[in-house]
Structures are given as C-alpha cells and as structure tokens.
C-alpha cells in the first residue's frame, strides 16, 4: 500500500509538475491546474479522473474510492484513501491525472526509460549544461525528415528551436539517451 510521500515522488517526477500548499493542504499542479490534492492529514487524496468513468471506479472498490463533496461533483475529480491504494495503481492514477492537464505531446514521457523525463524537463527549462551529461556523445536524433548525429549537433538544434518536441521513443545506453525518435 502507498503513502502520501510515494504519491509526491511519482507526481513531482512528471514534467511541469510542482507542489504548492493551499490553506494547509498540499496540492500537485501543472500550471494552475491541480491534478492531485491531499487532505490536511494526508490520509485522503483527490485526483483528476474522467467524470464519465468515476462511478465505475468508485463501484469497483468503494472501500478505497469515493466521490468528492457535492460542490465538487461538477469537476473531473474522485477521491481515495491513500493507505488502501497499491503502489502500481497509485502510479497509474497519478500519471493519468497528470495527463488530463498536460499537452498530448508529453503523454508518452512517463513510459520512456530514465533519464528521458529528466532530460525533457531540463530542455524545457533550457538548462543545456545540465542536459549534456544525460545525453550520449554519439546521440542519434531522428525526427521525421531530420536526422542528426552527435550530442553537440543535437543540443545546438534543440537550443535553436523555441518549442522542440519530446521523443516518442528512446534508447538508453550507460544511463544516457543514445537514440531519440519522434
């Protein structure tokens, strides 16, 4: 079973996610959109979930899941007892909640091998010196009609584009991204 700290580790590892405290309650956000929120004692959590499917989720395990208060039923939201969630189910629910508030181009990142999400987060922040050691010196980038070889060429290309796109497939060698495909 899981804990609030495990939920935080999963949620905060996702691109663009950050934590805030609002009236004594921790919330995980992307931009201004909350995708996970905890009760004051962190025994309960609410998370983004499609409205059309939440009755089915609650019915599948009413000891773990429950609907939010009546004022929050209009939102795409469901609640759970944190200590009743298995770690693998918690990860899936948190990642899916995060996907509800991020651009589709980022949705594949959590499924790619490490350090892909970290590389992408640093690229979005334009922290090129921190990206460099996570990329293999003989990195291959293939993006539709573009094909680049070598870490320096790839970094120069990414730095020259204001909105590069994340990979949909990667190969990692020795802990570094070796192949980057879109």
PDB file of C-alpha atoms in Angstrom:
ATOM      1  CA  UNK A   1       0.000   0.000   0.000  1.00  0.00           C
ATOM      2  CA  UNK A   2       1.113   3.539  -0.647  1.00  0.00           C
ATOM      3  CA  UNK A   3       1.797   6.783   1.233  1.00  0.00           C
ATOM      4  CA  UNK A   4       1.430  10.495   0.509  1.00  0.00           C
ATOM      5  CA  UNK A   5       5.220  10.726   0.114  1.00  0.00           C
ATOM      6  CA  UNK A   6       5.138   7.991  -2.554  1.00  0.00           C
ATOM      7  CA  UNK A   7       2.369   9.905  -4.365  1.00  0.00           C
ATOM      8  CA  UNK A   8       4.555  13.035  -4.233  1.00  0.00           C
ATOM      9  CA  UNK A   9       7.584  11.176  -5.630  1.00  0.00           C
ATOM     10  CA  UNK A  10       5.535   9.931  -8.590  1.00  0.00           C
ATOM     11  CA  UNK A  11       3.739  13.233  -9.204  1.00  0.00           C
ATOM     12  CA  UNK A  12       6.723  15.543  -8.835  1.00  0.00           C
ATOM     13  CA  UNK A  13       8.842  13.416 -11.200  1.00  0.00           C
ATOM     14  CA  UNK A  14       6.420  14.258 -14.023  1.00  0.00           C
ATOM     15  CA  UNK A  15       7.276  17.139 -16.377  1.00  0.00           C
ATOM     16  CA  UNK A  16       5.893  20.566 -15.424  1.00  0.00           C
ATOM     17  CA  UNK A  17       4.557  19.299 -12.067  1.00  0.00           C
ATOM     18  CA  UNK A  18       5.148  21.200  -8.842  1.00  0.00           C
ATOM     19  CA  UNK A  19       3.766  21.253  -5.304  1.00  0.00           C
ATOM     20  CA  UNK A  20       2.005  24.078  -3.510  1.00  0.00           C
ATOM     21  CA  UNK A  21       0.358  24.421  -0.138  1.00  0.00           C
ATOM     22  CA  UNK A  22      -3.088  25.999  -0.060  1.00  0.00           C
ATOM     23  CA  UNK A  23      -4.720  26.563   3.324  1.00  0.00           C
ATOM     24  CA  UNK A  24      -2.571  23.853   4.890  1.00  0.00           C
ATOM     25  CA  UNK A  25      -3.234  21.264   2.178  1.00  0.00           C
ATOM     26  CA  UNK A  26      -0.660  20.027  -0.330  1.00  0.00           C
ATOM     27  CA  UNK A  27      -1.579  20.088  -3.994  1.00  0.00           C
ATOM     28  CA  UNK A  28       0.291  18.931  -7.078  1.00  0.00           C
ATOM     29  CA  UNK A  29      -0.191  21.169 -10.093  1.00  0.00           C
ATOM     30  CA  UNK A  30       0.678  21.688 -13.710  1.00  0.00           C
ATOM     31  CA  UNK A  31       0.397  25.405 -14.340  1.00  0.00           C
ATOM     32  CA  UNK A  32      -2.660  26.419 -12.302  1.00  0.00           C
ATOM     33  CA  UNK A  33      -4.442  23.074 -12.736  1.00  0.00           C
ATOM     34  CA  UNK A  34      -4.460  20.759  -9.713  1.00  0.00           C
ATOM     35  CA  UNK A  35      -4.113  17.077 -10.582  1.00  0.00           C
ATOM     36  CA  UNK A  36      -3.652  15.680  -7.031  1.00  0.00           C
ATOM     37  CA  UNK A  37      -4.668  17.170  -3.677  1.00  0.00           C
ATOM     38  CA  UNK A  38      -4.323  15.802  -0.140  1.00  0.00           C
ATOM     39  CA  UNK A  39      -6.465  16.194   2.965  1.00  0.00           C
ATOM     40  CA  UNK A  40      -4.895  18.037   5.921  1.00  0.00           C
ATOM     41  CA  UNK A  41      -3.669  14.766   7.475  1.00  0.00           C
ATOM     42  CA  UNK A  42      -2.729  13.341   4.031  1.00  0.00           C
ATOM     43  CA  UNK A  43      -4.783  10.180   4.598  1.00  0.00           C
ATOM     44  CA  UNK A  44      -7.086  11.080   1.685  1.00  0.00           C
ATOM     45  CA  UNK A  45      -6.284  12.307  -1.781  1.00  0.00           C
ATOM     46  CA  UNK A  46      -8.334  13.678  -4.621  1.00  0.00           C
ATOM     47  CA  UNK A  47      -7.159  13.371  -8.196  1.00  0.00           C
ATOM     48  CA  UNK A  48      -8.240  14.194 -11.714  1.00  0.00           C
ATOM     49  CA  UNK A  49     -10.384  11.473 -13.225  1.00  0.00           C
ATOM     50  CA  UNK A  50     -12.881  11.481 -16.127  1.00  0.00           C
ATOM     51  CA  UNK A  51     -16.389  12.262 -14.888  1.00  0.00           C
ATOM     52  CA  UNK A  52     -17.927   9.617 -17.144  1.00  0.00           C
ATOM     53  CA  UNK A  53     -15.827   6.842 -15.584  1.00  0.00           C
ATOM     54  CA  UNK A  54     -15.695   7.793 -11.911  1.00  0.00           C
ATOM     55  CA  UNK A  55     -18.900   5.987 -10.852  1.00  0.00           C
ATOM     56  CA  UNK A  56     -17.393   2.787 -12.219  1.00  0.00           C
ATOM     57  CA  UNK A  57     -14.151   3.362 -10.309  1.00  0.00           C
ATOM     58  CA  UNK A  58     -15.997   4.008  -7.038  1.00  0.00           C
ATOM     59  CA  UNK A  59     -18.221   0.950  -7.583  1.00  0.00           C
ATOM     60  CA  UNK A  60     -15.174  -1.231  -8.282  1.00  0.00           C
ATOM     61  CA  UNK A  61     -13.768  -0.620  -4.774  1.00  0.00           C
ATOM     62  CA  UNK A  62     -15.968   1.529  -2.516  1.00  0.00           C
ATOM     63  CA  UNK A  63     -13.646   0.904   0.447  1.00  0.00           C
ATOM     64  CA  UNK A  64     -10.849   2.742  -1.393  1.00  0.00           C
ATOM     65  CA  UNK A  65     -12.569   5.243  -3.708  1.00  0.00           C
ATOM     66  CA  UNK A  66     -15.355   7.741  -3.108  1.00  0.00           C
ATOM     67  CA  UNK A  67     -16.937  10.735  -4.806  1.00  0.00           C
ATOM     68  CA  UNK A  68     -15.972  14.266  -3.788  1.00  0.00           C
ATOM     69  CA  UNK A  69     -18.395  16.528  -1.911  1.00  0.00           C
ATOM     70  CA  UNK A  70     -21.478  17.748  -3.753  1.00  0.00           C
ATOM     71  CA  UNK A  71     -19.918  21.150  -4.532  1.00  0.00           C
ATOM     72  CA  UNK A  72     -17.035  19.412  -6.357  1.00  0.00           C
ATOM     73  CA  UNK A  73     -19.073  16.856  -8.333  1.00  0.00           C
ATOM     74  CA  UNK A  74     -19.029  19.158 -11.369  1.00  0.00           C
ATOM     75  CA  UNK A  75     -15.251  18.695 -11.652  1.00  0.00           C
ATOM     76  CA  UNK A  76     -13.421  15.737 -13.145  1.00  0.00           C
ATOM     77  CA  UNK A  77     -12.385  14.518  -9.725  1.00  0.00           C
ATOM     78  CA  UNK A  78     -12.533  11.436  -7.494  1.00  0.00           C
ATOM     79  CA  UNK A  79     -11.097  10.718  -4.035  1.00  0.00           C
ATOM     80  CA  UNK A  80      -9.299   7.788  -2.406  1.00  0.00           C
ATOM     81  CA  UNK A  81      -7.963   6.555   0.920  1.00  0.00           C
ATOM     82  CA  UNK A  82      -4.196   6.778   0.354  1.00  0.00           C
ATOM     83  CA  UNK A  83      -3.258   3.797   2.543  1.00  0.00           C
ATOM     84  CA  UNK A  84      -5.607   1.469   0.616  1.00  0.00           C
ATOM     85  CA  UNK A  85      -4.005   2.093  -2.803  1.00  0.00           C
ATOM     86  CA  UNK A  86      -1.395  -0.354  -4.096  1.00  0.00           C
ATOM     87  CA  UNK A  87       1.708   1.456  -5.396  1.00  0.00           C
ATOM     88  CA  UNK A  88       1.223   0.366  -9.017  1.00  0.00           C
ATOM     89  CA  UNK A  89      -2.424   1.507  -9.102  1.00  0.00           C
ATOM     90  CA  UNK A  90      -1.493   4.794  -7.409  1.00  0.00           C
ATOM     91  CA  UNK A  91       1.182   5.445 -10.059  1.00  0.00           C
ATOM     92  CA  UNK A  92      -1.291   4.781 -12.859  1.00  0.00           C
ATOM     93  CA  UNK A  93      -3.948   7.074 -11.333  1.00  0.00           C
ATOM     94  CA  UNK A  94      -1.475   9.923 -10.681  1.00  0.00           C
ATOM     95  CA  UNK A  95       0.041   9.720 -14.179  1.00  0.00           C
ATOM     96  CA  UNK A  96      -3.416   9.637 -15.775  1.00  0.00           C
ATOM     97  CA  UNK A  97      -4.498  12.663 -13.681  1.00  0.00           C
ATOM     98  CA  UNK A  98      -1.331  14.480 -14.838  1.00  0.00           C
ATOM     99  CA  UNK A  99      -2.115  13.590 -18.463  1.00  0.00           C
ATOM    100  CA  UNK A 100      -5.510  15.295 -18.124  1.00  0.00           C
ATOM    101  CA  UNK A 101      -3.784  18.676 -17.651  1.00  0.00           C
ATOM    102  CA  UNK A 102      -0.761  18.442 -19.968  1.00  0.00           C
ATOM    103  CA  UNK A 103      -0.360  18.672 -23.748  1.00  0.00           C
ATOM    104  CA  UNK A 104      -0.707  15.366 -25.595  1.00  0.00           C
ATOM    105  CA  UNK A 105       2.907  15.601 -26.819  1.00  0.00           C
ATOM    106  CA  UNK A 106       4.088  14.921 -23.217  1.00  0.00           C
ATOM    107  CA  UNK A 107       1.877  11.902 -22.530  1.00  0.00           C
ATOM    108  CA  UNK A 108       4.421   9.237 -23.585  1.00  0.00           C
ATOM    109  CA  UNK A 109       7.243  10.573 -21.379  1.00  0.00           C
ATOM    110  CA  UNK A 110       6.380   8.640 -18.168  1.00  0.00           C
ATOM    111  CA  UNK A 111       6.566   5.346 -20.063  1.00  0.00           C
ATOM    112  CA  UNK A 112      10.014   6.026 -21.558  1.00  0.00           C
ATOM    113  CA  UNK A 113      13.153   4.795 -19.744  1.00  0.00           C
ATOM    114  CA  UNK A 114      15.104   7.027 -17.391  1.00  0.00           C
ATOM    115  CA  UNK A 115      16.586   9.614 -17.759  1.00  0.00           C
ATOM    116  CA  UNK A 116      14.184  10.688 -20.544  1.00  0.00           C
ATOM    117  CA  UNK A 117      11.744  12.667 -18.364  1.00  0.00           C
ATOM    118  CA  UNK A 118      14.635  14.417 -16.613  1.00  0.00           C
ATOM    119  CA  UNK A 119      16.240  15.293 -19.972  1.00  0.00           C
ATOM    120  CA  UNK A 120      12.962  16.724 -21.263  1.00  0.00           C
ATOM    121  CA  UNK A 121      12.373  18.746 -18.095  1.00  0.00           C
ATOM    122  CA  UNK A 122      15.849  20.298 -18.409  1.00  0.00           C
ATOM    123  CA  UNK A 123      15.309  21.012 -22.120  1.00  0.00           C
ATOM    124  CA  UNK A 124      12.046  22.818 -21.351  1.00  0.00           C
ATOM    125  CA  UNK A 125      13.908  24.904 -18.781  1.00  0.00           C
ATOM    126  CA  UNK A 126      16.689  25.449 -21.321  1.00  0.00           C
ATOM    127  CA  UNK A 127      19.328  24.227 -18.850  1.00  0.00           C
ATOM    128  CA  UNK A 128      21.700  22.957 -21.522  1.00  0.00           C
ATOM    129  CA  UNK A 129      24.697  22.390 -19.227  1.00  0.00           C
ATOM    130  CA  UNK A 130      22.615  20.014 -17.102  1.00  0.00           C
ATOM    131  CA  UNK A 131      21.223  18.189 -20.151  1.00  0.00           C
ATOM    132  CA  UNK A 132      24.651  17.486 -21.659  1.00  0.00           C
ATOM    133  CA  UNK A 133      25.786  14.686 -19.266  1.00  0.00           C
ATOM    134  CA  UNK A 134      22.460  12.852 -19.727  1.00  0.00           C
ATOM    135  CA  UNK A 135      22.950  12.565 -23.497  1.00  0.00           C
ATOM    136  CA  UNK A 136      25.289  10.016 -25.079  1.00  0.00           C
ATOM    137  CA  UNK A 137      28.204  11.589 -27.037  1.00  0.00           C
ATOM    138  CA  UNK A 138      27.117   9.677 -30.162  1.00  0.00           C
ATOM    139  CA  UNK A 139      23.419  10.537 -29.765  1.00  0.00           C
ATOM    140  CA  UNK A 140      21.162   9.882 -32.784  1.00  0.00           C
ATOM    141  CA  UNK A 141      18.117  12.113 -33.253  1.00  0.00           C
ATOM    142  CA  UNK A 142      15.550  11.156 -35.892  1.00  0.00           C
ATOM    143  CA  UNK A 143      12.540  13.452 -36.269  1.00  0.00           C
ATOM    144  CA  UNK A 144      10.549  12.919 -39.463  1.00  0.00           C
ATOM    145  CA  UNK A 145      12.831  14.341 -42.171  1.00  0.00           C
ATOM    146  CA  UNK A 146      15.576  15.484 -39.795  1.00  0.00           C
ATOM    147  CA  UNK A 147      18.417  13.172 -38.773  1.00  0.00           C
ATOM    148  CA  UNK A 148      21.265  14.391 -36.567  1.00  0.00           C
ATOM    149  CA  UNK A 149      24.273  12.583 -35.092  1.00  0.00           C
ATOM    150  CA  UNK A 150      26.320  13.664 -32.099  1.00  0.00           C
ATOM    151  CA  UNK A 151      25.415  15.294 -28.795  1.00  0.00           C
ATOM    152  CA  UNK A 152      26.679  18.759 -29.776  1.00  0.00           C
ATOM    153  CA  UNK A 153      24.678  18.868 -33.020  1.00  0.00           C
ATOM    154  CA  UNK A 154      21.513  17.710 -31.257  1.00  0.00           C
ATOM    155  CA  UNK A 155      21.937  20.242 -28.439  1.00  0.00           C
ATOM    156  CA  UNK A 156      22.565  23.046 -30.946  1.00  0.00           C
ATOM    157  CA  UNK A 157      19.431  22.048 -32.851  1.00  0.00           C
ATOM    158  CA  UNK A 158      17.257  21.839 -29.702  1.00  0.00           C
ATOM    159  CA  UNK A 159      18.592  25.158 -28.387  1.00  0.00           C
ATOM    160  CA  UNK A 160      17.820  26.906 -31.686  1.00  0.00           C
ATOM    161  CA  UNK A 161      14.145  25.858 -31.631  1.00  0.00           C
ATOM    162  CA  UNK A 162      11.861  27.687 -29.202  1.00  0.00           C
ATOM    163  CA  UNK A 163       9.485  24.724 -28.924  1.00  0.00           C
ATOM    164  CA  UNK A 164      11.274  21.421 -29.535  1.00  0.00           C
ATOM    165  CA  UNK A 165       9.112  18.319 -29.222  1.00  0.00           C
ATOM    166  CA  UNK A 166       9.788  15.454 -26.819  1.00  0.00           C
ATOM    167  CA  UNK A 167      10.738  11.997 -28.060  1.00  0.00           C
ATOM    168  CA  UNK A 168       8.177   9.247 -28.522  1.00  0.00           C
ATOM    169  CA  UNK A 169      10.836   6.535 -28.448  1.00  0.00           C
ATOM    170  CA  UNK A 170      14.321   6.423 -26.938  1.00  0.00           C
ATOM    171  CA  UNK A 171      17.195   4.023 -26.446  1.00  0.00           C
ATOM    172  CA  UNK A 172      19.356   4.418 -23.351  1.00  0.00           C
ATOM    173  CA  UNK A 173      22.960   3.221 -23.090  1.00  0.00           C
ATOM    174  CA  UNK A 174      25.072   3.521 -19.949  1.00  0.00           C
ATOM    175  CA  UNK A 175      22.426   5.742 -18.342  1.00  0.00           C
ATOM    176  CA  UNK A 176      22.448   8.253 -21.217  1.00  0.00           C
ATOM    177  CA  UNK A 177      19.940   8.818 -24.013  1.00  0.00           C
ATOM    178  CA  UNK A 178      21.549   7.257 -27.097  1.00  0.00           C
ATOM    179  CA  UNK A 179      18.696   7.326 -29.636  1.00  0.00           C
ATOM    180  CA  UNK A 180      15.864   9.895 -29.777  1.00  0.00           C
ATOM    181  CA  UNK A 181      12.989   9.335 -32.196  1.00  0.00           C
ATOM    182  CA  UNK A 182       9.803  11.257 -32.964  1.00  0.00           C
TER     183      UNK A 182
END
